[in-house]
Short mmCIF file of C-alpha atoms and ligand atoms in Angstrom, two decimals:
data_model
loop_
_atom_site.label_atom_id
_atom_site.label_comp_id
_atom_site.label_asym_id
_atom_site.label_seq_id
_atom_site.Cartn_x
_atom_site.Cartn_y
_atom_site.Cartn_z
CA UNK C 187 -123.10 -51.92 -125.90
CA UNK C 188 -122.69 -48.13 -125.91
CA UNK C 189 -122.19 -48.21 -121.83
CA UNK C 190 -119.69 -50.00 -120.04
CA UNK C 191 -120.15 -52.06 -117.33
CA UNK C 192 -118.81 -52.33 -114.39
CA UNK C 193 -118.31 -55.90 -111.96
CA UNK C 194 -116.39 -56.82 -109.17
CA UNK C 195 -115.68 -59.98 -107.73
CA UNK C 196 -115.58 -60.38 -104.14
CA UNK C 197 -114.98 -62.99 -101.33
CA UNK C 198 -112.54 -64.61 -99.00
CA UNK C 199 -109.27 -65.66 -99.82
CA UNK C 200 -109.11 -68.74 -102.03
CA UNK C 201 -112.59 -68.71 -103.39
CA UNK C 202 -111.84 -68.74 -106.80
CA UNK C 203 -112.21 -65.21 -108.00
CA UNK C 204 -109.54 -64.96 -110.22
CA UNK C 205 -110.18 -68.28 -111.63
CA UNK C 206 -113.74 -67.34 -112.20
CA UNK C 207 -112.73 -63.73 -113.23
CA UNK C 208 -110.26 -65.18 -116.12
CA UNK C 209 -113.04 -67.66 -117.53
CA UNK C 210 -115.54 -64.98 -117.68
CA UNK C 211 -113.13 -62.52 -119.27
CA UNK C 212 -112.33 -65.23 -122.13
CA UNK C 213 -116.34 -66.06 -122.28
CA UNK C 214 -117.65 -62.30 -122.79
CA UNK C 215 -114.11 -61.51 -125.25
CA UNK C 216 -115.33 -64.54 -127.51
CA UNK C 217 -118.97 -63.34 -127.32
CA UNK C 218 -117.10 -59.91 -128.85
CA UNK C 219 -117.34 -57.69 -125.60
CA UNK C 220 -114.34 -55.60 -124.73
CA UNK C 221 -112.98 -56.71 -121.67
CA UNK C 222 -110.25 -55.18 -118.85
CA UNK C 223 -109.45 -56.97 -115.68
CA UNK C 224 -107.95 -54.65 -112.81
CA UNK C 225 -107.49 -55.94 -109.52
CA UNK C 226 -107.52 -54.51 -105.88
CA UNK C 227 -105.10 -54.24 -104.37
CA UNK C 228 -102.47 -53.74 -106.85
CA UNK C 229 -103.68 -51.86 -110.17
CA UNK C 230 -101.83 -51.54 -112.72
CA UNK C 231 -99.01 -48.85 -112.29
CA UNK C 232 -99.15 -47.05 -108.91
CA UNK C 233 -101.09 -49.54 -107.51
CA UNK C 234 -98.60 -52.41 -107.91
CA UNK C 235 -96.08 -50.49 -105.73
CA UNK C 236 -98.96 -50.12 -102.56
CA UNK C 237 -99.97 -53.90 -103.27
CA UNK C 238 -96.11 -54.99 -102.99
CA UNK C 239 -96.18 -53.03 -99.32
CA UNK C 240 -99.83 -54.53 -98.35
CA UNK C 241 -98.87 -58.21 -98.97
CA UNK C 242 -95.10 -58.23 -97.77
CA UNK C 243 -94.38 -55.78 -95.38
CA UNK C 244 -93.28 -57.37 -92.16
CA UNK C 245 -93.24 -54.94 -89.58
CA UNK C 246 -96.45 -53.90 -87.21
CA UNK C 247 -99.36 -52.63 -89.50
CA UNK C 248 -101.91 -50.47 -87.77
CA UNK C 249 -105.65 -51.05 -89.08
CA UNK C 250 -106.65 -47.55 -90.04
CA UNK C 251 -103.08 -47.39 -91.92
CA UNK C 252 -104.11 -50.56 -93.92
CA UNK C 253 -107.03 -49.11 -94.66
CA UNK C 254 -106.00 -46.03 -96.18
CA UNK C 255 -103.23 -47.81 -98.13
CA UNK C 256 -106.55 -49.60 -99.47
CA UNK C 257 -108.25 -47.05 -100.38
CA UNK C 258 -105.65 -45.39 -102.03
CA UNK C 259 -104.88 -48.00 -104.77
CA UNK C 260 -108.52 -48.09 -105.28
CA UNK C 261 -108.52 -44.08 -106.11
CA UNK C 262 -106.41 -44.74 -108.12
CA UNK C 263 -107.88 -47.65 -109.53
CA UNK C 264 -111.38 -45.93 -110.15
CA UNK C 265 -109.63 -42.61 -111.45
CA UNK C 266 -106.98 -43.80 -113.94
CA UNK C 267 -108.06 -47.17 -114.69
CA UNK C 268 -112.36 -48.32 -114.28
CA UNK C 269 -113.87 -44.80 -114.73
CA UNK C 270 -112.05 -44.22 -118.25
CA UNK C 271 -112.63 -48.24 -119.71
CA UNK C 272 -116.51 -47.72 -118.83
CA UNK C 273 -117.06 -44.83 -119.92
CA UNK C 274 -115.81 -45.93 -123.37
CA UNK C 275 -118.36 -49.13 -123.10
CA UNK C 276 -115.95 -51.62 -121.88
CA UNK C 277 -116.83 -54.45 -119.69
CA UNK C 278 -114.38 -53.71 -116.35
CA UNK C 279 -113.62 -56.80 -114.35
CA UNK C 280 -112.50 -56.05 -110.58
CA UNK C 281 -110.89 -58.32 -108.54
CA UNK C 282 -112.27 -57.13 -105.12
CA UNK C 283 -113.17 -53.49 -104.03
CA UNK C 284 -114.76 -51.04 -101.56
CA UNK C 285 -116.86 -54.96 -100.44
CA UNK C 286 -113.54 -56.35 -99.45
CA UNK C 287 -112.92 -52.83 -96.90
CA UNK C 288 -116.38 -53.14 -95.30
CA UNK C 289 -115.55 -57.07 -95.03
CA UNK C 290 -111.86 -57.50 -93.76
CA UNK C 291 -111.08 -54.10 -92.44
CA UNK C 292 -114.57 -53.96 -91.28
CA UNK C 293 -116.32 -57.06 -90.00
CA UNK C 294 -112.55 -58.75 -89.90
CA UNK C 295 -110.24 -56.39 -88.11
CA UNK C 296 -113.04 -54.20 -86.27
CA UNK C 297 -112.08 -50.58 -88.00
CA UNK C 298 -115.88 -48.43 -87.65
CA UNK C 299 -118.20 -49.91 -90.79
CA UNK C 300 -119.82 -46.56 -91.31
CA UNK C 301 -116.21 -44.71 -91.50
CA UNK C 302 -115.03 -46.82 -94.35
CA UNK C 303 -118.29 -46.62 -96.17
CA UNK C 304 -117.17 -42.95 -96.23
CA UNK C 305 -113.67 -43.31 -96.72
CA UNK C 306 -114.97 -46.12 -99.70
CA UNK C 307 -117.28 -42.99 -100.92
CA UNK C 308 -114.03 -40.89 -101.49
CA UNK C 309 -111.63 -43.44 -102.73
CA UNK C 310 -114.62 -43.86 -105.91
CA UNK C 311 -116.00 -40.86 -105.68
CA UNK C 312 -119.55 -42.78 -104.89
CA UNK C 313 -119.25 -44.67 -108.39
CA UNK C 314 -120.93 -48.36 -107.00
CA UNK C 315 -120.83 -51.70 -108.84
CA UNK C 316 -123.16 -52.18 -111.04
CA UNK C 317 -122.52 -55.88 -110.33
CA UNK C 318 -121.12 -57.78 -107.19
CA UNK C 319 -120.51 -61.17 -107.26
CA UNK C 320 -119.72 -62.93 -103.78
CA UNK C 321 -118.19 -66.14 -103.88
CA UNK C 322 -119.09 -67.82 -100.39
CA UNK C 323 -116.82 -70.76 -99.60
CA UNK C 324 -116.74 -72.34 -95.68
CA UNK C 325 -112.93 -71.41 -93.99
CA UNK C 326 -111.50 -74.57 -94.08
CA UNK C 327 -112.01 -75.34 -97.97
CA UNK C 328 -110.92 -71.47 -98.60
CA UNK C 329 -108.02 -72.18 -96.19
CA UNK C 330 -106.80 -75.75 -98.22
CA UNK C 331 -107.48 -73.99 -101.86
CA UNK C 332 -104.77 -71.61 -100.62
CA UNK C 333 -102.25 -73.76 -99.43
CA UNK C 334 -99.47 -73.60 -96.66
CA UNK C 335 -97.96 -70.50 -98.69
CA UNK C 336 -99.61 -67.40 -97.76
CA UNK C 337 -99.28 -63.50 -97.34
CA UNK C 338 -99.63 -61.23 -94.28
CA UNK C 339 -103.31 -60.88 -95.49
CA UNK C 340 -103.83 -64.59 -95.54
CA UNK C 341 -102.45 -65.54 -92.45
CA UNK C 342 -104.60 -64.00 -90.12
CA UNK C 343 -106.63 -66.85 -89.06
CA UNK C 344 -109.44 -69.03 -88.71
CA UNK C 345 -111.69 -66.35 -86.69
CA UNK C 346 -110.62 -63.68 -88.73
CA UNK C 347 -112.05 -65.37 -91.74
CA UNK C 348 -115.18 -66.37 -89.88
CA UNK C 349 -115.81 -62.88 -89.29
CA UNK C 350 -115.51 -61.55 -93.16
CA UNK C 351 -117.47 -64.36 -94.31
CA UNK C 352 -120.12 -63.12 -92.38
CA UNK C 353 -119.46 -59.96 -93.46
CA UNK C 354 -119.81 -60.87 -97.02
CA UNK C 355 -122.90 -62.43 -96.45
CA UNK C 356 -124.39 -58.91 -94.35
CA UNK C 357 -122.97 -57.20 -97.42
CA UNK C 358 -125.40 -59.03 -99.33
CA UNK C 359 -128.55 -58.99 -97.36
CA UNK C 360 -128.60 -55.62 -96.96
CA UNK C 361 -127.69 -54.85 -101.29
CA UNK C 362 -129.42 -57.25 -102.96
CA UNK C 363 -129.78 -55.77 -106.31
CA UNK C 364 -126.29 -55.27 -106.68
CA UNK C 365 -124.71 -57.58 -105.00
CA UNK C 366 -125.12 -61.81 -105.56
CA UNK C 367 -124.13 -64.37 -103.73
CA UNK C 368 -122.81 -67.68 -105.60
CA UNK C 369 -121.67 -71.23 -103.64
CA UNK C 370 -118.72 -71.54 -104.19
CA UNK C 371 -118.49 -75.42 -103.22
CA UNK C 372 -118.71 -76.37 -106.05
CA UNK C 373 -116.70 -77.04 -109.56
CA UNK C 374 -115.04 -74.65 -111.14
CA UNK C 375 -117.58 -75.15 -114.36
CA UNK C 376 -120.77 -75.15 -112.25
CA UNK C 377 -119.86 -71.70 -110.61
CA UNK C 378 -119.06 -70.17 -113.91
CA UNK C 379 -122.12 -71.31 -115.50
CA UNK C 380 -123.72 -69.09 -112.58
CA UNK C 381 -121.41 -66.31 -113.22
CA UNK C 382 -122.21 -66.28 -116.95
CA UNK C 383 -125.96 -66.13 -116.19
CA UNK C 384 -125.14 -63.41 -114.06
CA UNK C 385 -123.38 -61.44 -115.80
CA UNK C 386 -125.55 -62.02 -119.11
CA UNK C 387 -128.53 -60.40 -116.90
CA UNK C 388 -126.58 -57.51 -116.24
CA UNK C 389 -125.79 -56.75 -119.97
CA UNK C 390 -129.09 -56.95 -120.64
CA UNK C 391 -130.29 -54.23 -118.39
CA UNK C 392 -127.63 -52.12 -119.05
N1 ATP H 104 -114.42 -74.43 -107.61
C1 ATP H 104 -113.19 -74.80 -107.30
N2 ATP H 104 -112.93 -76.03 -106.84
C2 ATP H 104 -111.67 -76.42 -106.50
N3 ATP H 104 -110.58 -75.63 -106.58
C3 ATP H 104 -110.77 -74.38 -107.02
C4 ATP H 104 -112.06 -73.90 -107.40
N4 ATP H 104 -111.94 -72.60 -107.80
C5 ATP H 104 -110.64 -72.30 -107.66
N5 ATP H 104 -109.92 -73.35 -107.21
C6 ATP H 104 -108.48 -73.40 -106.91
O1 ATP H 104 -108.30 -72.78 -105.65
C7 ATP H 104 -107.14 -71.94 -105.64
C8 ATP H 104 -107.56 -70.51 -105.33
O2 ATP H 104 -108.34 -69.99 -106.41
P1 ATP H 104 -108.22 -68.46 -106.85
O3 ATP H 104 -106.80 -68.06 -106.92
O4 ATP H 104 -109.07 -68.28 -108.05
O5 ATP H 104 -108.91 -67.77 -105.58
P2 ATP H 104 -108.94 -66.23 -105.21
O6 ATP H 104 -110.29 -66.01 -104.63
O7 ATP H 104 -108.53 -65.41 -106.36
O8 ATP H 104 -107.86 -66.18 -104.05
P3 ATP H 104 -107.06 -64.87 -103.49
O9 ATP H 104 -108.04 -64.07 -102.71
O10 ATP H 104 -106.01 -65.49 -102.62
O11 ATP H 104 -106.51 -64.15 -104.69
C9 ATP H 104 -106.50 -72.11 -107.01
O12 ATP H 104 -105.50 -73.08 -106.90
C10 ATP H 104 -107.64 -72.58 -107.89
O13 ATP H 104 -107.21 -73.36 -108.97
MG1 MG H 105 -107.04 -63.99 -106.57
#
């Protein structure tokens, strides 16, 4: 493979993304692909330091100011980090992106849709996907798989997560080349014998 690839991995807290982003990453390494997982927020390097204020700062957080601190680890992220790995014909392995904005600033905190699709446009400089893989999990099983411990993201509530669900699922209906839905209800193995499949189509048109 001459041209990279690049995949995120989307959905609500707890629905196994990293879990299914790991497996993969072993999978397409074994199968002789070069791999890179980066993450959002929280890339490597700068990124780490606007993650650490995103997850733990305690005081009042406005919603356009968690946006932008968004949307600046993913500039980062694109520029530094995904751009460079695909370019050289890696396989790039997000852990959410410009999906999660539209979803949880968007559809979850009420910040104008069609402003963050433009702030999103800056952040990557209009770079999209070329693969987005939503795992779709109901609230309460998201809620248990994350357990009583949780960040300022996580605890915002059942509604809240209601909202981006739904927001995931738009996302979807209205990109369906790019972007694919997978139940996540299910095992761990099941869901990342759909993920392979998916993935394994997108090689093959690339
Ligand atoms: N299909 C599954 N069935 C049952 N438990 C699962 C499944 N997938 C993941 N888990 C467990 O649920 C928890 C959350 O999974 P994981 O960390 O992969 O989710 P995540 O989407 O990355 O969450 P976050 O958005 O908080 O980073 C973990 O303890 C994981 O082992
Ligand atoms: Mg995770």
């Amino acid at each position: 493979m001459t041209k990279g690839l690049f995949i995120t991995f989307e959905g609500a807290d707890g629905c196994g993304k990293t879990t299914q982003m790991k497996l993969i990453d072993e999978y397409l390494r074994g199968k002789g692909f070069r791999t890179l997982m980066t993450r959002e927020p929280g890339a490597k390097g700068l990124g780490e330091r606007v993650r650490e204020i995103l997850l733990n700062y305690d005081g009042e957080v406005s919603p356009a100011c968690e946006s932008f601190l968004f949307l600046a680890d993913r500039a980062q992220n694109m520029d530094c980090i995904i751009k460079p790995a695909v370019e050289k014909g890696v396989i790039v392995l997000c852990d959410r992106h410009t999906d999660s904005t539209i979803a949880y600033q968007g559809y979850g905190r009420g910040v104008n849709i069609d402003e963050l699709k433009n702030l999103n446009n800056i952040a990557t400089g209009g770079r999209k996907p070329d693969l987005t893989i939503v795992f779709d999990i109901d609230v309460q099983t998201s809620q248990a798989r994350v357990g009583e411990e949780k960040d300022r993201m996580e605890s915002a509530g059942v509604e809240f997560f209601e909202r981006v669900r739904k927001g995931y699922l738009e996302i979807a209906k209205r990109e369906p080349e790019r972007v694919k839905v997978v139940d996540s209800m299910r095992t761990i193995e099941e869901i990342h014998n759909e993920v392979v499949e998916l993935i394994e189509n997108a090689i093959r048109r690339t």
